[in-house]
């Protein structure tokens, strides 16, 4: 017993020493790490655009080299039917816990280019109000190259100090931004290679450095495309206007009818499976709610809008939604052209919450959308991709280890929050690998992911590396003690 206590004390002591040493090393090496991130950000790995296939491949090779550089073994680029997956591992012992780190090296298209203050693939560091210590501006800086790289650097630091006490497996993919279509097959085919005790991802956000959070939920997604076809050709709007169903008018009516007067989604069955959250729990969640004024100011709006009876925080985390992402048809060139278009199109996405099944929701949408089509038009509905929502437990060893790491780095215990975005592979990991995911993201909502001028704070990057490099020893310690 005494021996045991002693051992604990020494461990605690060495832990504090390690913490200090790594912090110092991180300070010394930060410029190198930032340079590496800049190099990675220069490669335009746009997964959605086939023109960039070679660049996506180049990025996979960059990751392969980076994994080799930090001393991973079994490093390999796995080809898929889409973009490649990069894998590498550091195995320290058979009895140690294993952490599977997931990230994505692909990025969203940078359009509209003219709104970027500096070119999206020529990273620059600039100070902003929210990033007084500077932020790196480039597509993918926050989502997810910067956040993914933090994990490699944390493991590098731990290895260098002989302090890596977990087995680490890295799986870095190139298709997250287009729905991770081929990753399910990859993880199903490589189940034993990917076995782990916890999956760790940095691809979400915190509200601020002063009040950091661990993400405990992600929303699901159903992404649809619809077409409405009317007459067999574009028509003169004087000769035919008022006599036929105009596909754009019809599409607008149909879309407008998808919400009721309380801004609830008007699709039969849409809410049937929705997870009900108790008033008490909602109240607790809203203690760290969205500050309405700064929220409005940050995106330049005068009023918020959403489902009646819910706060802005609820609406962007625990409630399902439906939004048009794009709509087109008819004449959109210079000047005016009097025409009734033959067809009209829209892309519509639905964010889903726990217990809603994305395939079921896609089906409900399709049935309903076809059912509300008036005579005189033909409606087509296709499902692009989707994924289910995810909620992670807060009483796990991994969550507790993360709490300790955040407390050390940020000085406060992080709160739990559910995010509105989606990472479709996370529920898939749970289904196929039967492993839980811990979401330790460090971006800010204001970092403009998917938008022009995406950026990632240098402080977020460094604090992220520090937090991750403390998470690992805390996790193996709790694992050992359990
Ligand atoms: N990293 C984001 C998801 C995210 C961001 C979750 C911030 C929580 C907070 C991810 O890269 C992403 O953009 N996901 C897509 C889904 C995908 C199928 C295109 C999304 O949420 O739209
Ligand atoms: Mn991402
Ligand atoms: Mn993204």
CSV table of C-alpha atoms and ligand atoms in Angstrom, one decimal:
chain,number,residue,atom,x,y,z
A,1,UNK,CA,0.0,0.0,0.0
A,2,UNK,CA,2.7,2.4,1.0
A,3,UNK,CA,4.7,1.4,-2.0
A,4,UNK,CA,1.7,2.0,-4.2
A,5,UNK,CA,1.2,5.5,-2.8
A,6,UNK,CA,4.9,6.3,-3.3
A,7,UNK,CA,4.7,5.1,-6.9
A,8,UNK,CA,1.7,7.4,-7.4
A,9,UNK,CA,3.5,10.3,-6.0
A,10,UNK,CA,6.6,9.8,-8.1
A,11,UNK,CA,4.4,9.5,-11.1
A,12,UNK,CA,2.7,12.7,-10.3
A,13,UNK,CA,6.0,14.4,-9.9
A,14,UNK,CA,7.4,13.1,-13.1
A,15,UNK,CA,4.2,14.1,-14.8
A,16,UNK,CA,4.6,17.7,-13.8
A,17,UNK,CA,8.2,17.7,-14.9
A,18,UNK,CA,7.1,16.2,-18.3
A,19,UNK,CA,4.4,18.8,-18.6
A,20,UNK,CA,7.0,21.6,-18.1
A,21,UNK,CA,9.6,20.0,-20.4
A,22,UNK,CA,7.1,19.6,-23.2
A,23,UNK,CA,5.7,23.1,-22.9
A,24,UNK,CA,9.2,24.4,-23.2
A,25,UNK,CA,10.0,22.2,-26.2
A,26,UNK,CA,6.8,23.3,-27.8
A,27,UNK,CA,7.8,26.9,-27.4
A,28,UNK,CA,11.2,26.2,-28.9
A,29,UNK,CA,9.8,24.3,-31.8
A,30,UNK,CA,6.7,26.2,-32.6
A,31,UNK,CA,8.1,28.0,-35.6
A,32,UNK,CA,9.1,24.7,-37.1
A,33,UNK,CA,5.6,23.2,-36.5
A,34,UNK,CA,3.9,26.3,-38.0
A,35,UNK,CA,6.2,26.1,-41.0
A,36,UNK,CA,5.2,22.5,-41.5
A,37,UNK,CA,1.5,23.4,-41.3
A,38,UNK,CA,2.1,26.2,-43.9
A,39,UNK,CA,3.7,23.7,-46.2
A,40,UNK,CA,0.8,21.3,-45.8
A,41,UNK,CA,-1.7,24.1,-46.4
A,42,UNK,CA,-0.1,25.0,-49.7
A,43,UNK,CA,-1.3,21.8,-51.4
A,44,UNK,CA,-4.8,22.3,-52.7
A,45,UNK,CA,-6.4,19.0,-51.6
A,46,UNK,CA,-9.9,19.8,-52.8
A,47,UNK,CA,-11.7,16.4,-52.7
A,48,UNK,CA,-14.8,17.6,-54.4
A,49,UNK,CA,-13.1,18.7,-57.6
A,50,UNK,CA,-11.6,15.9,-59.8
A,51,UNK,CA,-9.1,18.5,-61.2
A,52,UNK,CA,-7.3,18.3,-57.9
A,53,UNK,CA,-7.0,14.5,-57.7
A,54,UNK,CA,-3.2,14.7,-58.1
A,55,UNK,CA,-2.9,17.4,-55.3
A,56,UNK,CA,-5.1,15.2,-53.1
A,57,UNK,CA,-2.6,12.4,-53.7
A,58,UNK,CA,0.3,14.7,-53.1
A,59,UNK,CA,-1.2,15.6,-49.7
A,60,UNK,CA,-1.6,11.9,-48.8
A,61,UNK,CA,2.2,11.5,-49.6
A,62,UNK,CA,2.9,14.6,-47.4
A,63,UNK,CA,1.0,12.9,-44.5
A,64,UNK,CA,2.8,9.6,-45.2
A,65,UNK,CA,6.2,11.4,-44.9
A,66,UNK,CA,5.1,13.3,-41.8
A,67,UNK,CA,4.0,10.0,-40.1
A,68,UNK,CA,7.4,8.5,-41.0
A,69,UNK,CA,9.1,11.6,-39.7
A,70,UNK,CA,7.6,11.2,-36.2
A,71,UNK,CA,8.7,7.5,-36.1
A,72,UNK,CA,5.5,5.7,-37.0
A,73,UNK,CA,5.7,2.2,-38.4
A,74,UNK,CA,3.4,0.4,-40.9
A,75,UNK,CA,3.0,3.7,-42.6
A,76,UNK,CA,1.0,3.2,-45.8
A,77,UNK,CA,-1.2,4.9,-48.3
A,78,UNK,CA,-4.2,2.8,-49.0
A,79,UNK,CA,-5.9,3.4,-52.3
A,80,UNK,CA,-9.7,3.4,-52.2
A,81,UNK,CA,-12.2,3.9,-55.0
A,82,UNK,CA,-12.1,7.5,-54.1
A,83,UNK,CA,-9.2,9.4,-52.5
A,84,UNK,CA,-6.5,7.5,-50.5
A,85,UNK,CA,-6.4,6.9,-46.7
A,86,UNK,CA,-3.1,7.2,-44.9
A,87,UNK,CA,-2.4,4.9,-42.0
A,88,UNK,CA,0.5,4.8,-39.5
A,89,UNK,CA,1.0,3.5,-36.0
A,90,UNK,CA,3.3,3.7,-32.9
A,91,UNK,CA,2.9,0.6,-30.8
A,92,UNK,CA,4.5,0.9,-27.4
A,93,UNK,CA,3.2,-2.2,-25.6
A,94,UNK,CA,0.6,-4.9,-25.7
A,95,UNK,CA,-0.8,-3.9,-22.4
A,96,UNK,CA,-1.0,-0.2,-23.1
A,97,UNK,CA,-4.3,1.3,-24.2
A,98,UNK,CA,-4.7,2.2,-27.9
A,99,UNK,CA,-5.9,5.5,-29.3
A,100,UNK,CA,-7.0,5.7,-32.8
A,101,UNK,CA,-6.5,9.2,-34.1
A,102,UNK,CA,-8.7,10.2,-37.1
A,103,UNK,CA,-8.4,13.4,-39.2
A,104,UNK,CA,-9.0,14.5,-42.7
A,105,UNK,CA,-6.5,16.0,-45.1
A,106,UNK,CA,-9.0,17.0,-47.8
A,107,UNK,CA,-10.5,20.5,-47.8
A,108,UNK,CA,-13.6,22.3,-49.1
A,109,UNK,CA,-13.4,24.2,-52.4
A,110,UNK,CA,-12.3,27.7,-51.7
A,111,UNK,CA,-14.9,29.5,-53.8
A,112,UNK,CA,-15.9,32.3,-54.0
A,113,UNK,CA,-12.2,33.2,-54.6
A,114,UNK,CA,-12.7,36.9,-55.0
A,115,UNK,CA,-13.7,37.2,-51.3
A,116,UNK,CA,-10.4,35.9,-50.1
A,117,UNK,CA,-8.1,38.6,-48.8
A,118,UNK,CA,-5.1,36.4,-49.6
A,119,UNK,CA,-5.0,33.4,-51.9
A,120,UNK,CA,-6.5,30.3,-50.2
A,121,UNK,CA,-3.4,28.1,-50.8
A,122,UNK,CA,-0.8,30.8,-50.0
A,123,UNK,CA,-1.0,30.8,-46.2
A,124,UNK,CA,-0.3,34.0,-44.3
A,125,UNK,CA,-0.3,34.8,-40.6
A,126,UNK,CA,-2.4,37.8,-39.5
A,127,UNK,CA,-3.7,39.1,-36.2
A,128,UNK,CA,-7.4,39.4,-35.6
A,129,UNK,CA,-9.5,40.6,-32.7
A,130,UNK,CA,-10.2,37.0,-31.7
A,131,UNK,CA,-6.7,35.9,-32.5
A,132,UNK,CA,-4.4,38.6,-31.0
A,133,UNK,CA,-1.4,36.2,-31.2
A,134,UNK,CA,-2.1,35.7,-34.9
A,135,UNK,CA,-3.9,33.2,-37.1
A,136,UNK,CA,-2.9,31.2,-40.2
A,137,UNK,CA,-5.2,32.1,-43.1
A,138,UNK,CA,-5.6,29.4,-45.7
A,139,UNK,CA,-8.2,26.8,-46.8
A,140,UNK,CA,-8.0,23.9,-44.5
A,141,UNK,CA,-6.1,25.8,-41.7
A,142,UNK,CA,-8.8,24.9,-39.1
A,143,UNK,CA,-10.7,22.2,-41.0
A,144,UNK,CA,-8.9,20.0,-40.7
A,145,UNK,CA,-5.2,20.2,-41.6
A,146,UNK,CA,-4.2,22.4,-38.7
A,147,UNK,CA,-6.2,20.4,-36.2
A,148,UNK,CA,-5.1,17.1,-37.6
A,149,UNK,CA,-1.4,18.1,-37.5
A,150,UNK,CA,-1.6,18.9,-33.8
A,151,UNK,CA,-1.9,15.1,-33.2
A,152,UNK,CA,1.2,14.3,-35.1
A,153,UNK,CA,3.1,17.0,-33.2
A,154,UNK,CA,1.8,15.9,-29.8
A,155,UNK,CA,2.9,12.3,-30.5
A,156,UNK,CA,6.3,13.6,-31.8
A,157,UNK,CA,6.8,15.5,-28.5
A,158,UNK,CA,5.8,12.5,-26.3
A,159,UNK,CA,8.0,10.2,-28.3
A,160,UNK,CA,11.0,12.5,-28.0
A,161,UNK,CA,10.6,12.4,-24.3
A,162,UNK,CA,10.2,8.7,-24.1
A,163,UNK,CA,6.8,9.5,-22.6
A,164,UNK,CA,4.4,7.9,-25.0
A,165,UNK,CA,2.5,5.4,-22.9
A,166,UNK,CA,-0.4,4.7,-25.4
A,167,UNK,CA,-0.3,2.8,-28.6
A,168,UNK,CA,-1.3,5.3,-31.3
A,169,UNK,CA,-2.9,4.5,-34.6
A,170,UNK,CA,-3.4,7.3,-37.2
A,171,UNK,CA,-6.1,7.1,-39.9
A,172,UNK,CA,-6.1,10.3,-42.0
A,173,UNK,CA,-8.6,10.3,-44.9
A,174,UNK,CA,-9.1,12.4,-48.0
A,175,UNK,CA,-12.8,12.3,-48.5
A,176,UNK,CA,-14.4,13.8,-45.3
A,177,UNK,CA,-15.6,16.9,-47.1
A,178,UNK,CA,-17.4,14.8,-49.7
A,179,UNK,CA,-19.1,12.4,-47.3
A,180,UNK,CA,-16.4,9.8,-46.5
A,181,UNK,CA,-18.1,7.5,-49.1
A,182,UNK,CA,-15.3,4.9,-49.2
A,183,UNK,CA,-14.2,5.0,-45.6
A,184,UNK,CA,-16.9,2.7,-44.3
A,185,UNK,CA,-15.6,-0.1,-46.6
A,186,UNK,CA,-12.0,0.6,-45.5
A,187,UNK,CA,-12.8,0.4,-41.8
A,188,UNK,CA,-14.9,-2.7,-42.4
A,189,UNK,CA,-12.0,-4.4,-44.3
A,190,UNK,CA,-9.4,-3.3,-41.8
A,191,UNK,CA,-11.3,-3.9,-38.5
A,192,UNK,CA,-8.5,-5.6,-36.6
A,193,UNK,CA,-5.8,-3.1,-37.7
A,194,UNK,CA,-8.1,-0.3,-36.4
A,195,UNK,CA,-9.0,-1.8,-33.1
A,196,UNK,CA,-8.6,0.7,-30.3
A,197,UNK,CA,-9.9,1.7,-26.8
A,198,UNK,CA,-10.9,5.2,-27.9
A,199,UNK,CA,-11.0,7.2,-31.1
A,200,UNK,CA,-9.7,10.7,-30.9
A,201,UNK,CA,-10.6,13.5,-33.3
A,202,UNK,CA,-9.8,17.3,-33.5
A,203,UNK,CA,-12.3,18.6,-36.1
A,204,UNK,CA,-14.7,20.6,-34.0
A,205,UNK,CA,-14.6,23.8,-31.9
A,206,UNK,CA,-14.5,25.6,-28.7
A,207,UNK,CA,-16.2,28.9,-27.8
A,208,UNK,CA,-13.1,30.7,-26.5
A,209,UNK,CA,-9.8,30.1,-24.9
A,210,UNK,CA,-11.2,31.3,-21.5
A,211,UNK,CA,-14.2,28.9,-21.7
A,212,UNK,CA,-13.1,25.8,-23.6
A,213,UNK,CA,-15.4,22.9,-24.2
A,214,UNK,CA,-15.2,19.2,-25.2
A,215,UNK,CA,-17.7,18.4,-27.9
A,216,UNK,CA,-20.0,15.6,-26.9
A,217,UNK,CA,-22.3,15.6,-29.8
A,218,UNK,CA,-22.5,15.9,-33.6
A,219,UNK,CA,-25.5,16.2,-35.8
A,220,UNK,CA,-26.3,13.8,-38.6
A,221,UNK,CA,-26.9,14.8,-42.2
A,222,UNK,CA,-29.1,14.0,-45.1
A,223,UNK,CA,-28.1,15.7,-48.3
A,224,UNK,CA,-30.6,15.8,-51.1
A,225,UNK,CA,-30.9,17.2,-54.6
A,226,UNK,CA,-34.3,17.9,-56.3
A,227,UNK,CA,-35.3,18.8,-59.9
A,228,UNK,CA,-38.6,20.1,-61.1
A,229,UNK,CA,-39.3,19.7,-64.8
A,230,UNK,CA,-42.1,21.4,-66.6
A,231,UNK,CA,-42.5,22.1,-70.3
A,232,UNK,CA,-40.2,20.3,-72.7
A,233,UNK,CA,-38.3,23.5,-73.5
A,234,UNK,CA,-37.8,27.1,-72.2
A,235,UNK,CA,-40.8,29.1,-73.2
A,236,UNK,CA,-41.5,32.8,-74.0
A,237,UNK,CA,-43.0,34.2,-70.8
A,238,UNK,CA,-45.3,36.4,-72.7
A,239,UNK,CA,-46.8,33.7,-74.9
A,240,UNK,CA,-47.0,31.1,-72.2
A,241,UNK,CA,-46.7,32.9,-68.9
A,242,UNK,CA,-49.7,32.3,-66.7
A,243,UNK,CA,-50.8,29.2,-68.5
A,244,UNK,CA,-48.3,26.6,-67.4
A,245,UNK,CA,-46.6,25.5,-64.1
A,246,UNK,CA,-43.3,27.4,-64.0
A,247,UNK,CA,-40.8,25.0,-62.5
A,248,UNK,CA,-39.1,27.7,-60.5
A,249,UNK,CA,-42.3,29.1,-59.1
A,250,UNK,CA,-43.4,25.5,-58.2
A,251,UNK,CA,-40.0,24.7,-56.7
A,252,UNK,CA,-40.2,27.8,-54.5
A,253,UNK,CA,-43.8,26.9,-53.4
A,254,UNK,CA,-42.7,23.4,-52.6
A,255,UNK,CA,-39.6,24.5,-50.6
A,256,UNK,CA,-41.6,27.2,-48.8
A,257,UNK,CA,-44.1,24.5,-47.7
A,258,UNK,CA,-41.3,22.5,-46.0
A,259,UNK,CA,-41.5,24.7,-42.9
A,260,UNK,CA,-44.6,25.6,-41.0
A,261,UNK,CA,-45.4,28.9,-39.3
A,262,UNK,CA,-43.3,27.8,-36.2
A,263,UNK,CA,-40.4,27.0,-38.5
A,264,UNK,CA,-40.8,23.3,-37.8
A,265,UNK,CA,-40.0,21.0,-40.7
A,266,UNK,CA,-43.2,20.0,-42.4
A,267,UNK,CA,-42.4,16.5,-43.5
A,268,UNK,CA,-44.6,13.8,-42.0
A,269,UNK,CA,-42.6,11.6,-39.6
A,270,UNK,CA,-39.6,14.0,-39.5
A,271,UNK,CA,-39.7,14.4,-35.8
A,272,UNK,CA,-40.9,10.9,-34.9
A,273,UNK,CA,-37.6,9.6,-33.7
A,274,UNK,CA,-36.1,12.9,-32.4
A,275,UNK,CA,-34.4,12.5,-29.1
A,276,UNK,CA,-36.3,14.5,-26.5
A,277,UNK,CA,-34.1,16.4,-24.1
A,278,UNK,CA,-35.4,17.2,-20.6
A,279,UNK,CA,-35.9,20.8,-19.6
A,280,UNK,CA,-33.3,20.3,-16.9
A,281,UNK,CA,-30.7,19.1,-19.3
A,282,UNK,CA,-31.5,21.8,-21.8
A,283,UNK,CA,-31.2,24.4,-19.1
A,284,UNK,CA,-27.8,23.1,-18.2
A,285,UNK,CA,-26.7,23.1,-21.8
A,286,UNK,CA,-27.8,26.7,-22.1
A,287,UNK,CA,-25.7,27.8,-19.2
A,288,UNK,CA,-23.0,28.0,-21.8
A,289,UNK,CA,-25.4,29.2,-24.5
A,290,UNK,CA,-24.8,31.3,-27.5
A,291,UNK,CA,-24.6,35.0,-26.7
A,292,UNK,CA,-27.3,36.3,-29.0
A,293,UNK,CA,-25.8,39.7,-29.6
A,294,UNK,CA,-22.3,38.7,-30.5
A,295,UNK,CA,-23.8,35.8,-32.5
A,296,UNK,CA,-25.8,38.3,-34.6
A,297,UNK,CA,-22.9,40.8,-34.8
A,298,UNK,CA,-20.4,38.1,-35.9
A,299,UNK,CA,-22.5,37.2,-39.0
A,300,UNK,CA,-24.0,40.6,-39.7
A,301,UNK,CA,-27.7,39.9,-39.0
A,302,UNK,CA,-30.3,41.9,-37.0
A,303,UNK,CA,-32.4,39.0,-35.9
A,304,UNK,CA,-32.2,35.3,-35.5
A,305,UNK,CA,-34.8,32.9,-36.8
A,306,UNK,CA,-35.5,29.3,-36.1
A,307,UNK,CA,-37.8,26.7,-34.6
A,308,UNK,CA,-40.2,28.2,-32.1
A,309,UNK,CA,-39.6,27.3,-28.4
A,310,UNK,CA,-35.9,26.8,-28.7
A,311,UNK,CA,-32.8,28.9,-28.1
A,312,UNK,CA,-30.2,29.6,-30.7
A,313,UNK,CA,-27.9,27.1,-28.9
A,314,UNK,CA,-30.7,24.4,-29.1
A,315,UNK,CA,-31.4,25.2,-32.7
A,316,UNK,CA,-27.8,24.7,-33.7
A,317,UNK,CA,-27.1,21.6,-31.6
A,318,UNK,CA,-30.0,19.5,-30.4
A,319,UNK,CA,-32.7,20.2,-33.0
A,320,UNK,CA,-33.0,18.9,-36.5
A,321,UNK,CA,-33.2,21.4,-39.4
A,322,UNK,CA,-33.8,21.7,-43.1
A,323,UNK,CA,-32.0,24.2,-45.3
A,324,UNK,CA,-31.6,25.0,-49.0
A,325,UNK,CA,-27.9,25.1,-49.9
A,326,UNK,CA,-28.3,26.1,-53.5
A,327,UNK,CA,-31.0,26.8,-56.0
A,328,UNK,CA,-30.8,27.4,-59.7
A,329,UNK,CA,-32.7,27.4,-63.0
A,330,UNK,CA,-33.8,29.8,-65.8
A,331,UNK,CA,-31.9,32.8,-66.9
A,332,UNK,CA,-29.1,34.1,-64.6
A,333,UNK,CA,-26.9,35.9,-67.1
A,334,UNK,CA,-26.5,39.7,-67.7
A,335,UNK,CA,-29.6,41.8,-68.3
A,336,UNK,CA,-33.1,40.4,-68.6
A,337,UNK,CA,-34.5,37.5,-70.6
A,338,UNK,CA,-38.2,36.8,-70.6
A,339,UNK,CA,-38.4,33.1,-70.2
A,340,UNK,CA,-40.2,30.4,-68.4
A,341,UNK,CA,-37.6,27.7,-67.7
A,342,UNK,CA,-38.1,24.1,-68.5
A,343,UNK,CA,-36.6,23.1,-65.2
A,344,UNK,CA,-35.4,24.2,-61.7
A,345,UNK,CA,-33.1,22.6,-59.2
A,346,UNK,CA,-32.1,22.8,-55.5
A,347,UNK,CA,-29.7,21.2,-53.1
A,348,UNK,CA,-31.3,20.7,-49.7
A,349,UNK,CA,-29.7,19.4,-46.5
A,350,UNK,CA,-31.2,18.3,-43.3
A,351,UNK,CA,-29.2,18.3,-40.0
A,352,UNK,CA,-30.3,15.4,-37.9
A,353,UNK,CA,-30.2,14.6,-34.2
A,354,UNK,CA,-29.8,11.4,-32.2
A,355,UNK,CA,-32.2,8.5,-33.1
A,356,UNK,CA,-33.1,9.9,-36.5
A,357,UNK,CA,-31.8,7.6,-39.2
A,358,UNK,CA,-30.5,9.5,-42.1
A,359,UNK,CA,-31.6,6.9,-44.7
A,360,UNK,CA,-35.1,6.9,-43.3
A,361,UNK,CA,-35.2,10.7,-43.3
A,362,UNK,CA,-34.0,10.8,-46.8
A,363,UNK,CA,-36.8,8.5,-47.8
A,364,UNK,CA,-39.4,10.5,-45.9
A,365,UNK,CA,-38.2,13.6,-47.7
A,366,UNK,CA,-38.3,11.9,-51.1
A,367,UNK,CA,-41.8,10.6,-50.6
A,368,UNK,CA,-43.1,13.9,-49.3
A,369,UNK,CA,-41.5,16.0,-51.9
A,370,UNK,CA,-42.9,13.9,-54.7
A,371,UNK,CA,-46.3,13.8,-53.0
A,372,UNK,CA,-46.6,17.7,-52.9
A,373,UNK,CA,-45.7,18.2,-56.6
A,374,UNK,CA,-48.6,19.8,-58.4
A,375,UNK,CA,-49.8,18.3,-61.7
A,376,UNK,CA,-47.9,19.6,-64.7
A,377,UNK,CA,-44.4,19.1,-63.4
A,378,UNK,CA,-42.2,16.1,-62.9
A,379,UNK,CA,-40.2,15.9,-59.7
A,380,UNK,CA,-36.9,14.0,-59.2
A,381,UNK,CA,-35.2,13.5,-55.9
A,382,UNK,CA,-31.8,12.1,-55.3
A,383,UNK,CA,-29.9,11.4,-52.1
A,384,UNK,CA,-26.2,12.5,-52.1
A,385,UNK,CA,-24.8,11.4,-48.8
A,386,UNK,CA,-25.5,11.4,-45.2
A,387,UNK,CA,-24.7,10.1,-41.8
A,388,UNK,CA,-26.2,9.8,-38.3
A,389,UNK,CA,-25.8,12.0,-35.3
A,390,UNK,CA,-23.5,11.0,-32.5
A,391,UNK,CA,-23.3,11.5,-28.8
A,392,UNK,CA,-20.3,10.6,-26.7
A,393,UNK,CA,-20.5,9.7,-22.9
A,394,UNK,CA,-19.0,12.1,-20.4
A,395,UNK,CA,-18.2,9.4,-17.8
A,396,UNK,CA,-15.6,7.5,-19.8
A,397,UNK,CA,-11.9,7.3,-18.9
A,398,UNK,CA,-11.0,9.2,-22.1
A,399,UNK,CA,-13.4,12.0,-21.3
A,400,UNK,CA,-12.0,12.3,-17.8
A,401,UNK,CA,-8.4,12.3,-19.1
A,402,UNK,CA,-9.4,15.0,-21.6
A,403,UNK,CA,-10.9,17.1,-18.8
A,404,UNK,CA,-7.7,16.9,-16.8
A,405,UNK,CA,-5.6,17.9,-19.8
A,406,UNK,CA,-7.8,20.9,-20.6
A,407,UNK,CA,-7.7,21.9,-17.0
A,408,UNK,CA,-3.9,22.0,-17.0
A,409,UNK,CA,-3.6,23.9,-20.2
A,410,UNK,CA,-6.6,26.3,-20.1
A,411,UNK,CA,-6.8,26.6,-16.3
A,412,UNK,CA,-10.5,25.7,-16.2
A,413,UNK,CA,-12.5,22.5,-16.4
A,414,UNK,CA,-14.0,22.4,-19.9
A,415,UNK,CA,-17.8,22.2,-20.3
A,416,UNK,CA,-19.5,19.7,-22.5
A,417,UNK,CA,-21.2,20.9,-25.6
A,418,UNK,CA,-23.0,19.5,-28.6
A,419,UNK,CA,-22.0,20.8,-32.0
A,420,UNK,CA,-24.2,21.4,-35.0
A,421,UNK,CA,-21.8,20.1,-37.7
A,422,UNK,CA,-21.4,16.5,-38.8
A,423,UNK,CA,-18.6,14.0,-39.2
A,424,UNK,CA,-20.4,11.0,-40.8
A,425,UNK,CA,-17.6,8.5,-40.0
A,426,UNK,CA,-18.0,8.9,-36.3
A,427,UNK,CA,-21.3,7.0,-35.9
A,428,UNK,CA,-19.9,4.6,-38.5
A,429,UNK,CA,-16.8,4.0,-36.2
A,430,UNK,CA,-19.2,3.1,-33.4
A,431,UNK,CA,-21.2,0.8,-35.6
A,432,UNK,CA,-18.3,-1.0,-37.3
A,433,UNK,CA,-15.5,-0.8,-34.8
A,434,UNK,CA,-17.7,-0.6,-31.7
A,435,UNK,CA,-15.5,2.1,-30.3
A,436,UNK,CA,-16.5,5.5,-28.9
A,437,UNK,CA,-15.1,8.8,-30.1
A,438,UNK,CA,-13.8,11.7,-28.1
A,439,UNK,CA,-14.0,15.0,-29.9
A,440,UNK,CA,-11.2,17.4,-28.8
A,441,UNK,CA,-11.5,20.3,-31.3
A,442,UNK,CA,-9.9,23.7,-30.8
A,443,UNK,CA,-11.3,25.8,-33.7
A,444,UNK,CA,-13.6,28.9,-33.2
A,445,UNK,CA,-16.9,29.2,-34.9
A,446,UNK,CA,-15.6,32.4,-36.3
A,447,UNK,CA,-12.6,30.7,-38.0
A,448,UNK,CA,-14.6,30.7,-41.2
A,449,UNK,CA,-14.4,27.0,-42.0
A,450,UNK,CA,-15.9,26.3,-45.5
A,451,UNK,CA,-15.9,30.1,-46.1
A,452,UNK,CA,-13.5,32.6,-47.6
A,453,UNK,CA,-10.6,33.6,-45.3
A,454,UNK,CA,-10.7,30.4,-43.2
A,455,UNK,CA,-8.1,30.7,-40.5
A,456,UNK,CA,-6.8,28.9,-37.4
A,457,UNK,CA,-5.3,30.7,-34.4
A,458,UNK,CA,-1.7,30.0,-33.5
A,459,UNK,CA,-2.7,29.9,-29.9
A,460,UNK,CA,-5.4,27.4,-30.6
A,461,UNK,CA,-2.9,25.3,-32.6
A,462,UNK,CA,-0.3,25.4,-29.8
A,463,UNK,CA,-2.7,24.9,-26.9
A,464,UNK,CA,-4.2,22.0,-28.9
A,465,UNK,CA,-0.9,20.3,-29.2
A,466,UNK,CA,-0.2,20.8,-25.5
A,467,UNK,CA,-3.7,19.5,-24.5
A,468,UNK,CA,-3.3,16.4,-26.7
A,469,UNK,CA,0.2,15.7,-25.4
A,470,UNK,CA,-1.2,15.7,-21.9
A,471,UNK,CA,-4.3,13.7,-22.8
A,472,UNK,CA,-2.2,10.7,-23.7
A,473,UNK,CA,-0.4,10.2,-20.4
A,474,UNK,CA,-3.6,11.0,-18.4
A,475,UNK,CA,-5.4,8.4,-20.4
A,476,UNK,CA,-2.9,5.7,-19.9
A,477,UNK,CA,-2.7,6.6,-16.2
A,478,UNK,CA,-6.5,6.3,-15.7
A,479,UNK,CA,-6.5,3.2,-17.8
A,480,UNK,CA,-3.8,1.6,-15.6
A,481,UNK,CA,-5.6,2.7,-12.4
A,482,UNK,CA,-9.0,1.5,-13.3
B,1,LIG,N1,-15.1,19.5,-39.3
B,1,LIG,C1,-16.4,19.6,-39.9
B,1,LIG,C2,-17.5,19.3,-39.0
B,1,LIG,C3,-17.7,20.2,-37.8
B,1,LIG,C4,-17.2,21.5,-37.7
B,1,LIG,C5,-18.3,19.6,-36.7
B,1,LIG,C6,-17.4,22.2,-36.6
B,1,LIG,C7,-18.5,20.4,-35.6
B,1,LIG,C8,-18.0,21.7,-35.5
B,1,LIG,C9,-16.4,18.7,-41.1
B,1,LIG,O1,-15.3,18.8,-41.9
B,1,LIG,C10,-17.5,19.0,-42.0
B,1,LIG,O2,-17.5,20.1,-42.6
B,1,LIG,N2,-18.5,18.2,-42.1
B,1,LIG,C11,-19.6,18.3,-43.1
B,1,LIG,C12,-20.2,17.0,-43.4
B,1,LIG,C13,-19.7,16.4,-44.7
B,1,LIG,C14,-20.5,15.2,-45.0
B,1,LIG,C15,-19.5,17.3,-45.8
B,1,LIG,C16,-20.7,19.2,-42.5
B,1,LIG,O3,-20.9,19.2,-41.3
B,1,LIG,O4,-21.3,19.9,-43.3
B,2,LIG,MN1,-13.6,18.8,-40.7
B,3,LIG,MN1,-15.5,20.6,-43.2
